[in-house]
CSV table of C-alpha atoms and ligand atoms in Angstrom, one decimal:
chain,number,residue,atom,x,y,z
A,111,MET,CA,47.5,-105.1,78.3
A,112,THR,CA,45.8,-102.4,76.2
A,113,LYS,CA,47.8,-99.7,74.3
A,114,HIS,CA,47.0,-97.0,76.9
A,115,ASP,CA,47.5,-99.0,79.9
A,116,HIS,CA,50.2,-97.2,81.9
A,117,SER,CA,50.7,-99.7,84.8
A,118,GLU,CA,53.6,-101.6,82.8
A,119,ARG,CA,56.9,-100.2,84.2
A,120,ALA,CA,58.7,-97.7,81.9
A,121,ILE,CA,62.2,-96.0,81.8
A,122,GLY,CA,61.2,-92.3,81.7
A,123,ILE,CA,63.5,-90.1,79.5
A,124,ILE,CA,63.4,-86.3,79.8
A,125,ALA,CA,65.3,-84.1,77.7
A,126,ALA,CA,64.8,-80.1,77.4
A,127,MET,CA,65.0,-79.8,73.5
A,128,GLN,CA,64.0,-81.6,70.6
A,129,ILE,CA,67.6,-82.2,69.5
A,130,GLU,CA,68.3,-83.9,72.6
A,131,ILE,CA,65.5,-86.5,72.5
A,132,ASP,CA,64.5,-87.0,68.8
A,133,GLY,CA,67.0,-89.9,68.5
A,134,ILE,CA,65.3,-91.7,71.2
A,135,LYS,CA,61.7,-91.0,70.2
A,136,LYS,CA,62.6,-92.2,66.5
A,137,LYS,CA,63.3,-95.5,67.9
A,138,LEU,CA,60.0,-96.2,69.8
A,139,THR,CA,57.6,-98.8,68.3
A,140,ASP,CA,53.8,-99.1,69.3
A,141,ASN,CA,54.1,-95.6,70.0
A,142,TYR,CA,51.3,-93.1,70.9
A,143,THR,CA,51.3,-89.7,72.6
A,144,VAL,CA,49.7,-88.6,75.6
A,145,ASN,CA,49.5,-84.7,76.0
A,146,ILE,CA,49.4,-83.2,79.6
A,147,SER,CA,49.9,-79.6,80.6
A,148,GLY,CA,51.5,-78.8,77.0
A,149,ILE,CA,54.1,-81.7,77.2
A,150,ASP,CA,53.9,-84.6,74.8
A,151,PHE,CA,54.7,-87.8,76.6
A,152,GLU,CA,55.5,-90.3,73.9
A,153,CYS,CA,55.1,-93.8,75.0
A,154,GLY,CA,56.2,-97.0,73.4
A,155,TYR,CA,58.9,-99.8,73.3
A,156,ILE,CA,62.6,-100.0,72.5
A,157,GLY,CA,63.2,-103.8,72.1
A,158,ASP,CA,61.1,-105.0,74.9
A,159,ARG,CA,61.7,-102.1,76.9
A,160,ARG,CA,58.8,-99.9,77.8
A,161,VAL,CA,59.9,-96.3,77.3
A,162,VAL,CA,58.2,-92.7,78.2
A,163,CYS,CA,60.1,-89.8,76.4
A,164,ALA,CA,59.3,-86.3,76.9
A,165,LYS,CA,60.9,-83.0,75.5
A,166,CYS,CA,60.2,-80.5,78.8
A,167,GLY,CA,61.3,-77.3,77.5
A,168,VAL,CA,64.1,-75.4,78.8
A,169,GLY,CA,64.7,-74.6,82.7
A,170,LYS,CA,63.9,-75.7,86.2
A,171,VAL,CA,60.3,-75.0,86.1
A,172,PHE,CA,59.3,-77.1,82.7
A,173,ALA,CA,61.7,-79.8,84.0
A,174,ALA,CA,60.0,-80.1,87.3
A,175,LEU,CA,56.6,-80.0,85.7
A,176,CYS,CA,57.4,-82.8,83.3
A,177,ALA,CA,59.2,-85.1,85.8
A,178,GLN,CA,56.5,-84.7,88.3
A,179,THR,CA,53.7,-85.5,85.6
A,180,MET,CA,55.6,-88.4,84.6
A,181,CYS,CA,56.0,-89.7,88.2
A,182,MET,CA,52.2,-89.2,88.6
A,183,LYS,CA,51.1,-90.6,85.3
A,184,PHE,CA,53.1,-93.6,84.6
A,185,ALA,CA,54.7,-96.5,86.6
A,186,LEU,CA,58.3,-95.6,86.4
A,187,ASP,CA,61.5,-97.9,87.0
A,188,CYS,CA,63.6,-94.6,86.8
A,189,ILE,CA,63.9,-91.3,85.0
A,190,ILE,CA,66.9,-90.5,82.8
A,191,ASN,CA,67.8,-86.7,82.0
A,192,THR,CA,69.6,-86.8,78.7
A,193,GLY,CA,71.2,-83.7,76.9
A,194,VAL,CA,74.0,-81.2,76.6
A,195,ALA,CA,75.8,-79.0,79.3
A,196,GLY,CA,78.4,-76.6,79.7
A,197,GLY,CA,82.1,-78.5,80.7
A,198,LEU,CA,83.5,-77.1,84.1
A,199,ALA,CA,86.1,-79.8,85.0
A,200,ASP,CA,89.5,-79.5,84.2
A,201,GLY,CA,90.5,-81.5,81.0
A,202,LEU,CA,86.6,-81.9,79.8
A,203,LYS,CA,86.5,-81.2,75.9
A,204,VAL,CA,83.3,-80.7,73.9
A,205,LEU,CA,81.5,-83.9,73.1
A,206,ASP,CA,83.1,-85.7,76.2
A,207,VAL,CA,80.2,-86.7,78.6
A,208,VAL,CA,79.5,-86.1,82.3
A,209,VAL,CA,77.4,-88.7,84.2
A,210,ALA,CA,76.1,-87.0,87.2
A,211,GLY,CA,76.9,-88.6,90.6
A,212,ASP,CA,74.9,-85.9,92.2
A,213,VAL,CA,73.0,-82.7,91.4
A,214,VAL,CA,72.8,-79.0,92.9
A,215,GLN,CA,71.1,-75.9,92.1
A,216,HIS,CA,73.4,-73.1,91.7
A,217,ASP,CA,70.9,-70.4,91.8
A,218,MET,CA,69.4,-71.6,95.1
A,219,ASP,CA,70.7,-69.3,97.5
A,220,THR,CA,69.4,-68.3,101.0
A,221,SER,CA,72.9,-67.8,102.4
A,222,PRO,CA,71.9,-64.2,103.7
A,223,LEU,CA,69.6,-66.2,106.2
A,224,GLY,CA,72.6,-68.3,107.3
A,225,ASP,CA,72.2,-71.4,105.2
A,226,PRO,CA,74.9,-73.1,103.1
A,227,VAL,CA,74.6,-72.0,99.3
A,228,GLY,CA,72.6,-74.3,97.2
A,229,LEU,CA,70.5,-75.5,100.4
A,230,LEU,CA,67.2,-77.0,99.3
A,231,SER,CA,65.0,-75.7,102.3
A,232,GLY,CA,62.7,-78.3,103.5
A,233,ILE,CA,64.6,-81.3,102.4
A,234,ASN,CA,67.7,-79.8,103.9
A,235,ILE,CA,70.2,-80.9,101.4
A,236,VAL,CA,72.4,-79.1,98.8
A,237,ASN,CA,73.6,-82.2,96.6
A,238,ILE,CA,71.2,-84.7,95.6
A,239,PRO,CA,72.6,-88.0,94.8
A,240,CYS,CA,71.9,-89.9,91.8
A,241,ASP,CA,70.9,-93.6,91.7
A,242,LYS,CA,74.5,-95.3,91.9
A,243,ASN,CA,73.5,-98.3,89.8
A,244,ILE,CA,72.0,-96.0,87.3
A,245,ALA,CA,75.2,-93.9,87.1
A,246,ASP,CA,77.4,-96.7,86.9
A,247,THR,CA,75.5,-98.2,84.0
A,248,LEU,CA,75.1,-94.9,82.1
A,249,SER,CA,79.1,-94.4,82.6
A,250,GLU,CA,79.9,-97.9,81.0
A,251,CYS,CA,77.3,-97.1,78.1
A,252,VAL,CA,79.3,-94.0,77.4
A,253,LYS,CA,82.6,-95.7,77.4
A,254,ALA,CA,81.3,-98.7,75.4
A,255,GLU,CA,80.7,-96.1,72.9
A,256,GLY,CA,84.0,-94.9,72.9
A,257,ILE,CA,83.3,-91.5,74.2
A,258,LYS,CA,85.3,-90.1,77.2
A,259,CYS,CA,83.3,-90.1,80.5
A,260,ILE,CA,83.7,-88.6,83.8
A,261,THR,CA,81.4,-88.9,86.8
A,262,GLY,CA,80.8,-85.6,89.0
A,263,THR,CA,78.6,-83.0,90.3
A,264,VAL,CA,76.1,-81.5,87.8
A,265,ALA,CA,75.0,-77.9,88.9
A,266,THR,CA,71.6,-76.6,87.4
A,267,GLY,CA,70.2,-73.3,87.4
A,268,ASP,CA,68.1,-71.0,85.3
A,269,GLN,CA,71.1,-69.3,83.5
A,270,PHE,CA,72.9,-70.2,80.1
A,271,VAL,CA,76.6,-69.9,81.6
A,272,CYS,CA,78.6,-67.9,79.4
A,273,THR,CA,81.1,-66.1,81.5
A,274,GLU,CA,84.5,-67.1,82.8
A,275,GLU,CA,83.2,-65.4,86.1
A,276,LYS,CA,80.2,-67.4,86.5
A,277,ARG,CA,81.7,-70.5,85.3
A,278,GLN,CA,84.5,-70.3,88.3
A,279,TYR,CA,81.8,-69.4,90.6
A,280,ILE,CA,79.9,-72.5,90.0
A,281,LYS,CA,82.8,-74.8,89.7
A,282,SER,CA,84.4,-73.6,92.9
A,283,THR,CA,81.4,-73.0,94.9
A,284,PHE,CA,79.8,-76.5,94.0
A,285,ASN,CA,82.9,-78.5,92.8
A,286,ALA,CA,80.8,-78.9,89.7
A,287,ALA,CA,81.9,-80.9,86.6
A,288,ALA,CA,79.3,-79.3,84.2
A,289,CYS,CA,76.5,-76.8,84.2
A,290,GLU,CA,73.0,-76.8,82.7
A,291,MET,CA,69.4,-76.1,83.3
A,292,GLU,CA,67.2,-78.9,84.2
A,293,GLY,CA,69.0,-82.0,86.0
A,294,GLY,CA,68.8,-80.6,89.4
A,295,ALA,CA,64.9,-80.0,89.1
A,296,ILE,CA,64.5,-83.2,87.7
A,297,GLY,CA,66.6,-85.0,90.6
A,298,HIS,CA,64.8,-82.9,93.1
A,299,VAL,CA,61.4,-84.0,91.9
A,300,CYS,CA,62.6,-87.8,91.6
A,301,TYR,CA,64.1,-87.5,95.2
A,302,VAL,CA,60.8,-86.5,96.9
A,303,ASN,CA,58.9,-89.1,94.7
A,304,GLU,CA,61.6,-91.9,95.6
A,305,VAL,CA,62.2,-92.4,91.8
A,306,PRO,CA,65.6,-93.6,91.1
A,307,PHE,CA,67.3,-91.0,88.7
A,308,GLY,CA,70.2,-90.4,86.4
A,309,ILE,CA,71.5,-87.5,84.6
A,310,ILE,CA,73.8,-87.9,81.4
A,311,ARG,CA,74.9,-84.7,79.5
A,312,ALA,CA,77.5,-84.2,76.8
A,313,ILE,CA,79.6,-81.2,76.5
A,314,SER,CA,78.4,-78.5,74.0
A,315,ASP,CA,80.5,-75.6,75.4
A,316,GLY,CA,82.6,-74.6,78.3
A,317,GLY,CA,80.2,-72.2,79.9
A,318,ASP,CA,82.8,-69.6,79.3
A,319,ASP,CA,83.1,-66.3,77.1
A,320,ALA,CA,83.1,-68.6,74.0
A,321,ALA,CA,80.1,-70.6,75.2
A,322,SER,CA,77.6,-68.6,73.2
A,323,LEU,CA,79.6,-69.3,70.0
A,324,ASP,CA,80.3,-73.0,70.8
A,325,TYR,CA,76.7,-74.1,71.9
A,326,PRO,CA,75.3,-73.5,68.5
A,327,THR,CA,78.2,-75.2,66.7
A,328,PHE,CA,78.5,-78.2,69.0
A,329,ALA,CA,74.9,-78.8,70.5
A,330,ARG,CA,73.6,-81.3,68.2
A,331,LEU,CA,76.8,-83.5,68.0
A,332,ALA,CA,77.0,-83.3,71.8
A,333,ALA,CA,73.3,-84.2,72.0
A,334,ASP,CA,73.8,-87.2,69.7
A,335,ASN,CA,76.6,-88.6,72.1
A,336,SER,CA,74.3,-88.6,74.9
A,337,VAL,CA,71.5,-90.0,73.0
A,338,LYS,CA,73.7,-93.0,71.9
A,339,ALA,CA,74.6,-93.8,75.4
A,340,VAL,CA,71.1,-93.5,76.5
A,341,LEU,CA,70.0,-96.1,74.0
A,342,ARG,CA,72.6,-98.5,75.1
A,343,PHE,CA,71.4,-97.8,78.5
A,344,ILE,CA,67.8,-98.8,77.8
A,345,GLU,CA,69.2,-101.9,76.2
A,346,THR,CA,71.1,-102.8,79.5
A,347,TYR,CA,69.5,-101.4,82.3
A,348,ARG,CA,67.4,-104.3,84.7
B,559,LIG,N1,73.7,-76.2,78.3
B,559,LIG,C1,74.7,-76.4,77.4
B,559,LIG,N2,75.6,-75.3,77.7
B,559,LIG,C2,75.0,-74.6,79.0
B,559,LIG,C3,75.7,-73.6,79.5
B,559,LIG,N3,76.8,-72.9,79.1
B,559,LIG,N4,75.2,-73.1,80.7
B,559,LIG,C4,73.7,-73.6,80.8
B,559,LIG,N5,73.2,-74.7,80.2
B,559,LIG,C5,73.9,-75.2,79.2
């Protein structure tokens, strides 16, 4: 196989920001970069596992652009989205981890036309289920790192959630455990491309009135917790 042959099946890893993906990129061997539409896809190996990593940028459009490109240019076993999130579930603390059982887009709303809030017109679902084997394996990997982990709904939207009111709306409308800005878009792209996917997010803040202060304090530490579990996942997932 030549270096730039993309036919060997890879685990695709997507994160919005550098601090969420650097810990994985650093472990790549035999690596090289392919730039497409302004996104660097870093290809290589971790152990004997082929891995493609990308920093997609913040928000649903960048996330979808990155996930769709990854699906089209590389042979993928799955896509994992790693990073940080605002915690919504009761009892969840900063640095704990949420593994998504499913994803919703909390800012998708055609309810004035009679649809349920969050409905993805065309595919006609609100909650997109994650791959169960991937979610279970990710949860085991988090726990093996000694980090608290829950499984639940991850709610995605093009907003940094930082008011008690917005937090309560997302929590109660979607029964969401965490909020972030990319997972739902990546899940949406994977769903239509029939690529198994998983979302893992460590809590950097509570999505509440203190979120704008907590986020810069805890984002890096939280991102590291998610990365640790993903590295273990890459070793384990078959
Ligand atoms: N990512 C981390 N914290 C977040 C928040 N409060 N809202 C949206 N995305 C986030």
